CSV table of C-alpha atoms in Angstrom, one decimal:
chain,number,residue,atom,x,y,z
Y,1,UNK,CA,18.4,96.9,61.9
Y,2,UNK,CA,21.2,96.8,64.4
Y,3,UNK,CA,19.8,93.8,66.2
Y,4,UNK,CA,19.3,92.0,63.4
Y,5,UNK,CA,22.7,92.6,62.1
Y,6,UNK,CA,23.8,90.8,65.6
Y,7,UNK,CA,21.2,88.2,64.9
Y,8,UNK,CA,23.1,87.1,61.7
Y,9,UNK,CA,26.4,87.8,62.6
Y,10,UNK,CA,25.8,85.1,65.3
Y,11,UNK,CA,24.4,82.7,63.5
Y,12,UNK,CA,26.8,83.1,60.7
Y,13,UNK,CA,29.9,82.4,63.6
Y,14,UNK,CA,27.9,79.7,64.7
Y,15,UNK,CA,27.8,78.0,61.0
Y,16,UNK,CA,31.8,79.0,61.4
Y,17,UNK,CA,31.7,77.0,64.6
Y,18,UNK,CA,30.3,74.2,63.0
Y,19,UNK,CA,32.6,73.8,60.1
Y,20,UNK,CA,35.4,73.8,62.6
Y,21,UNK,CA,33.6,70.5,65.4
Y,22,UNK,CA,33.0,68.7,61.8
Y,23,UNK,CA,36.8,69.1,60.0
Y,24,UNK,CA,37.7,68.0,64.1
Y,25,UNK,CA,35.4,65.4,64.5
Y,26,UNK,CA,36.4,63.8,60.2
Y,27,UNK,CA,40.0,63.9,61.8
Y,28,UNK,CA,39.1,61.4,64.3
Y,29,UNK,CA,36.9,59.4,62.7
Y,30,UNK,CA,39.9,58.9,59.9
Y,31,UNK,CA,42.4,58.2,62.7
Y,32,UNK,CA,40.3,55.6,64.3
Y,33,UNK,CA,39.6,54.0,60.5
Y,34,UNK,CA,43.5,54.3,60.0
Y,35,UNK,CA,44.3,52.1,63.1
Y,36,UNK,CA,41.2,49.7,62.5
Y,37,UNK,CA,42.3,48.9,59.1
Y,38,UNK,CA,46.4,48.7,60.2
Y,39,UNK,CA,45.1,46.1,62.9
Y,40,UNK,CA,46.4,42.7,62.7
Y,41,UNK,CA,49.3,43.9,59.9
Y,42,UNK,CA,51.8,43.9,63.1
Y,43,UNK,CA,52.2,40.2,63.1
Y,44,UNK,CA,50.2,40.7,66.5
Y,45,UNK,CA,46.5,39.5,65.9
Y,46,UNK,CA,45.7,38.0,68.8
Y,47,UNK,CA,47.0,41.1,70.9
Y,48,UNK,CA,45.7,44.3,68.5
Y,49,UNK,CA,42.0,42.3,68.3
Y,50,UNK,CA,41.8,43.3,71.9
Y,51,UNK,CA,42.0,47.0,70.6
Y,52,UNK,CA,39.3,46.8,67.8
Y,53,UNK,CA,36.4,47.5,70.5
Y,54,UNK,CA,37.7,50.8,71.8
Y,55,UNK,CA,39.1,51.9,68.2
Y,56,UNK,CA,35.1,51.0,67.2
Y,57,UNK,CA,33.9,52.6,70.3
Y,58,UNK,CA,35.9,56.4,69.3
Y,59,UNK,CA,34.5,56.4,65.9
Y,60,UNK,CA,31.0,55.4,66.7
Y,61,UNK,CA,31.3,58.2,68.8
Y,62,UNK,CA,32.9,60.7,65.9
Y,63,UNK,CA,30.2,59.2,63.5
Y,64,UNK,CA,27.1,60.5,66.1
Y,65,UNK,CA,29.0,64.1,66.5
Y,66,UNK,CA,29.0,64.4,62.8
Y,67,UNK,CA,25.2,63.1,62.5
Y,68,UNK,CA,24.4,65.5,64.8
Y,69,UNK,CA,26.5,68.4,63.3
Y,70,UNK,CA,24.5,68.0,60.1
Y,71,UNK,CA,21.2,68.0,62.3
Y,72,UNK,CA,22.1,71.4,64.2
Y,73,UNK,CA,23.9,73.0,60.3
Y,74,UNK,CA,20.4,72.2,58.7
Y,75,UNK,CA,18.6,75.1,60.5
Y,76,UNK,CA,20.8,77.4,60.6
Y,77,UNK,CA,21.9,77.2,57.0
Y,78,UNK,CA,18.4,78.8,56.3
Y,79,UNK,CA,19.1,82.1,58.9
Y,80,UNK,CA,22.1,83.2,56.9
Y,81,UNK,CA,22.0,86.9,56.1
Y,82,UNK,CA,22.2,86.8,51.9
Y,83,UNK,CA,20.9,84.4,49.8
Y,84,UNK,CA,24.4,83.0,48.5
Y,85,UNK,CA,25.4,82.5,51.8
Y,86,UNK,CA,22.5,80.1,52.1
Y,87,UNK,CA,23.3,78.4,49.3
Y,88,UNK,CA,26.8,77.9,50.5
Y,89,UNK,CA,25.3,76.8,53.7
Y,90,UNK,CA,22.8,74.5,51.9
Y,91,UNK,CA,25.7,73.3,49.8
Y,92,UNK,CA,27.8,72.4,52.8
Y,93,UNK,CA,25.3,70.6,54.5
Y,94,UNK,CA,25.0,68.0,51.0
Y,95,UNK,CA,28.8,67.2,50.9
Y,96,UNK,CA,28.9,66.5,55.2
Y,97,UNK,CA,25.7,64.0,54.2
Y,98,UNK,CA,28.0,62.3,51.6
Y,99,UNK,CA,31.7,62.6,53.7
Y,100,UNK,CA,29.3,60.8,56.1
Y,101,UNK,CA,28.5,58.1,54.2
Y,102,UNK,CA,31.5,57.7,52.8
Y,103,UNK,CA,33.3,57.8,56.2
Y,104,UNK,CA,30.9,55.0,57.4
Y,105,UNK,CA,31.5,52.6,54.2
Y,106,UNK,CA,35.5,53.1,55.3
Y,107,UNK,CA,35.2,52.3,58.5
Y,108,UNK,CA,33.0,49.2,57.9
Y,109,UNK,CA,35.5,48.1,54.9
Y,110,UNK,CA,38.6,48.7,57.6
Y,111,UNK,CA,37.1,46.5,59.9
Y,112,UNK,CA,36.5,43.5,57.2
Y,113,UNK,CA,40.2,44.5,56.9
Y,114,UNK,CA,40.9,44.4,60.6
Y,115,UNK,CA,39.0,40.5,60.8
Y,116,UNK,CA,41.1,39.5,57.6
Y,117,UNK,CA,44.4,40.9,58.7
Y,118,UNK,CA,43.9,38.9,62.3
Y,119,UNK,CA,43.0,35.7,61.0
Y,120,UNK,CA,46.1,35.4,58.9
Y,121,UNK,CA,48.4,37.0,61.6
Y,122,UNK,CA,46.5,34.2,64.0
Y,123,UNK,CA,47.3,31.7,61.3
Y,124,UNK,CA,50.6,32.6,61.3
Y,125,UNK,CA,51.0,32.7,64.8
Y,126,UNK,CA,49.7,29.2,65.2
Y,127,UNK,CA,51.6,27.5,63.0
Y,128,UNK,CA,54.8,29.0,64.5
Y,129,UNK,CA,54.0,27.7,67.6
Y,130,UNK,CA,53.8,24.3,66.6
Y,131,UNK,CA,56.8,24.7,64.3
Y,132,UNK,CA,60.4,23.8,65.8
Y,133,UNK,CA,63.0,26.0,66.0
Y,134,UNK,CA,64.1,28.8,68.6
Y,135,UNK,CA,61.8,30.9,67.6
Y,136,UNK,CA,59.0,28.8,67.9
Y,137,UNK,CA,60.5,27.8,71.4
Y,138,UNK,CA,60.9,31.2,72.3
Y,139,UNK,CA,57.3,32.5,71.0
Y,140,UNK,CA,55.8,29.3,73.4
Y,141,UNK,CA,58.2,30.8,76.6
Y,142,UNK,CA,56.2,34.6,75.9
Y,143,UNK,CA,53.1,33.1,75.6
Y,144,UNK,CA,53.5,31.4,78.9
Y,145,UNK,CA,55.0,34.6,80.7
Y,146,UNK,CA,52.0,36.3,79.2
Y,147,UNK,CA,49.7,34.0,80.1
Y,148,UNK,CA,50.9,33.7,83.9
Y,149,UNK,CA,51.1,37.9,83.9
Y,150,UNK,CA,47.3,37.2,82.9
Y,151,UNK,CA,46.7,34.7,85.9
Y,152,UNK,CA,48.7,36.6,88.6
Y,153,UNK,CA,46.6,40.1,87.2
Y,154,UNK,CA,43.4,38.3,87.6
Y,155,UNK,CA,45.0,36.3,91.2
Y,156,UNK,CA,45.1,40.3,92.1
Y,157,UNK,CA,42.1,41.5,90.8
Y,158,UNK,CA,40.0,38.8,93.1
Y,159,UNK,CA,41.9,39.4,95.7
Y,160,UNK,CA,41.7,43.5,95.6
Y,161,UNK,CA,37.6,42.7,94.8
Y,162,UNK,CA,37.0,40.4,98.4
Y,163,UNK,CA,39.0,43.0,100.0
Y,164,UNK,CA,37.2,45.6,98.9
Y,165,UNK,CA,33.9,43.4,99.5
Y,166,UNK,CA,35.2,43.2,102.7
Y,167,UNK,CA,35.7,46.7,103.6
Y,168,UNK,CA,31.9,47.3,102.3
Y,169,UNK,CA,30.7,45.0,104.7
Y,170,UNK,CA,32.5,46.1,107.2
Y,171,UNK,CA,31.8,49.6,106.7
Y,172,UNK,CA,27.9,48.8,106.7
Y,173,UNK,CA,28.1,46.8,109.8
Y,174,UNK,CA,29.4,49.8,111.4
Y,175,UNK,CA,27.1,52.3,109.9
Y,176,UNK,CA,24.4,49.8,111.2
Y,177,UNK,CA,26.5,49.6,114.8
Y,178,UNK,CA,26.4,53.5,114.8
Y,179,UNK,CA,22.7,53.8,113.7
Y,180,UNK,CA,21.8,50.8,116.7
Y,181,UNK,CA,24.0,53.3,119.2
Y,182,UNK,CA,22.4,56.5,117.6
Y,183,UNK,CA,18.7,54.8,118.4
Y,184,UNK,CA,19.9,54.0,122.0
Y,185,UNK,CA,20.9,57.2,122.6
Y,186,UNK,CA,18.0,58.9,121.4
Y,187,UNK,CA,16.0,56.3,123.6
Y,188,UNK,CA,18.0,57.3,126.5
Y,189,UNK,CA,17.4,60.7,125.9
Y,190,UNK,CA,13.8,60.2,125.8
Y,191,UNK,CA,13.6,58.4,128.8
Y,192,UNK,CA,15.9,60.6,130.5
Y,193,UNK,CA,13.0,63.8,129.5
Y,194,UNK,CA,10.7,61.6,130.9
Y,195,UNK,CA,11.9,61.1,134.0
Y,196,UNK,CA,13.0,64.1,134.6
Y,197,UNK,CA,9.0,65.4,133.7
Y,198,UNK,CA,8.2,62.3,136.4
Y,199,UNK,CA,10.5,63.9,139.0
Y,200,UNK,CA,9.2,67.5,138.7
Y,201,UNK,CA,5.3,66.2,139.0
Y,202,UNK,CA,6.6,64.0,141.7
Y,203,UNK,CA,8.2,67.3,143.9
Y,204,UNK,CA,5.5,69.3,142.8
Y,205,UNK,CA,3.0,66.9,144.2
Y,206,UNK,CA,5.0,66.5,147.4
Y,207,UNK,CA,5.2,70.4,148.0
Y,208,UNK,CA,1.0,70.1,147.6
Y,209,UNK,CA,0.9,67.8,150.2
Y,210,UNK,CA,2.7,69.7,152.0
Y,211,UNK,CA,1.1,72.7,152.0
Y,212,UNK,CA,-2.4,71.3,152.3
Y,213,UNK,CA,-0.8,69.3,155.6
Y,214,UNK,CA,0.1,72.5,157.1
Y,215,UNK,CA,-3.2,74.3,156.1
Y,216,UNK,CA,-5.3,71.1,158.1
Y,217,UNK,CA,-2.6,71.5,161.2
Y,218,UNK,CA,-3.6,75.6,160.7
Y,219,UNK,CA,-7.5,74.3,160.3
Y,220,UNK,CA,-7.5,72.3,163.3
């Protein structure tokens, strides 16, 4: 009895657990729908359209932790110790299915948002440019510091990538320098053993012949 009181005490902290990831994981998602949909309202749309991919990226992320929270609450819902508890569990389990599907029809309606907010902040943006004025004038001199930032960045990034290509080579022609000079040296080595192998054969030999000289001078 005891170790089934433990037995349902830990799944009912895990259920606990759970309820805490998910209100977590909808705080997230929401965020990430909050900034998608804001996107583009800044009077910016060329520059916050660069952040839609990673804002998309966090809450595809938040939508699969919450798929999968429903997936692991599903089974365990069923272990609860009394029978309202499962249906609490049971009942928890059929609101998360509809948050999610809500929370994925808001974040696909703040990205419609997002696209329709850039357009017309794009719009906007072009037809300042080719407006006169000084702020037109001075919206074309940003652009162009931007734009040079961007080439002298990328000027940067080559340079720091043929550097770096250069180090790789270099670093493999010397890994292939030390693996030529390791192979010589164990050649050496070898043919050092074998010499020296020669050399014994060669004295021992000699002391034979010696000795079997002296035992024919002895036979004579």
């Amino acid at each position: 009895m005891v170790h089934s009181d433990i037995r349902m005490d830990k799944v009912t902290q895990a259920v606990e657990n759970l309820k805490e990831e998910w209100n977590q994981a909808v705080a997230q998602l929401e965020g990430c729908i909050a900034a998608i949909e804001s996107c583009g309202k800044m009077g910016k749309g060329t520059e916050e359209a660069s952040s839609l991919p990673r804002l998309n990226g966090s809450a595809q992320d938040a939508l699969q932790l919450l798929n999968s929270l429903q997936c692991r609450l599903d089974p365990l819902a069923e272990q609860l110790p009394t029978f309202e508890e499962v249906q609490s569990g049971q009942a928890t389990l059929q609101s998360w299915k509809e948050q999610y599907q809500k929370l994925r029809m808001r974040l696909r309606n703040a990205n419609l948002q997002a696209n329709a907010n850039i357009k017309k902040a794009a719009q906007e943006e072009r037809e300042l440019l080719l407006g006169g004025g000084e702020e037109s004038t001075i919206r074309r001199r940003n652009l162009q510091t931007k734009a040079g930032m961007t080439s002298a960045a990328e000027s940067i990034t080559e340079s720091l990538r043929r550097s770096r290509q250069l180090m790789v080579q270099e670093v493999e022609r010397s890994a292939n320098t030390l693996a030529t000079f390791d192979e010589s040296t164990s050649v050496l080595r070898k043919a050092e053993g074998e010499y020296q192998g020669h050399r014994s054969l060669l004295m021992r030999t000699r002391g034979l012949l010696s000795t079997m000289q002296r035992q024919d001078v002895l036979d004579r």
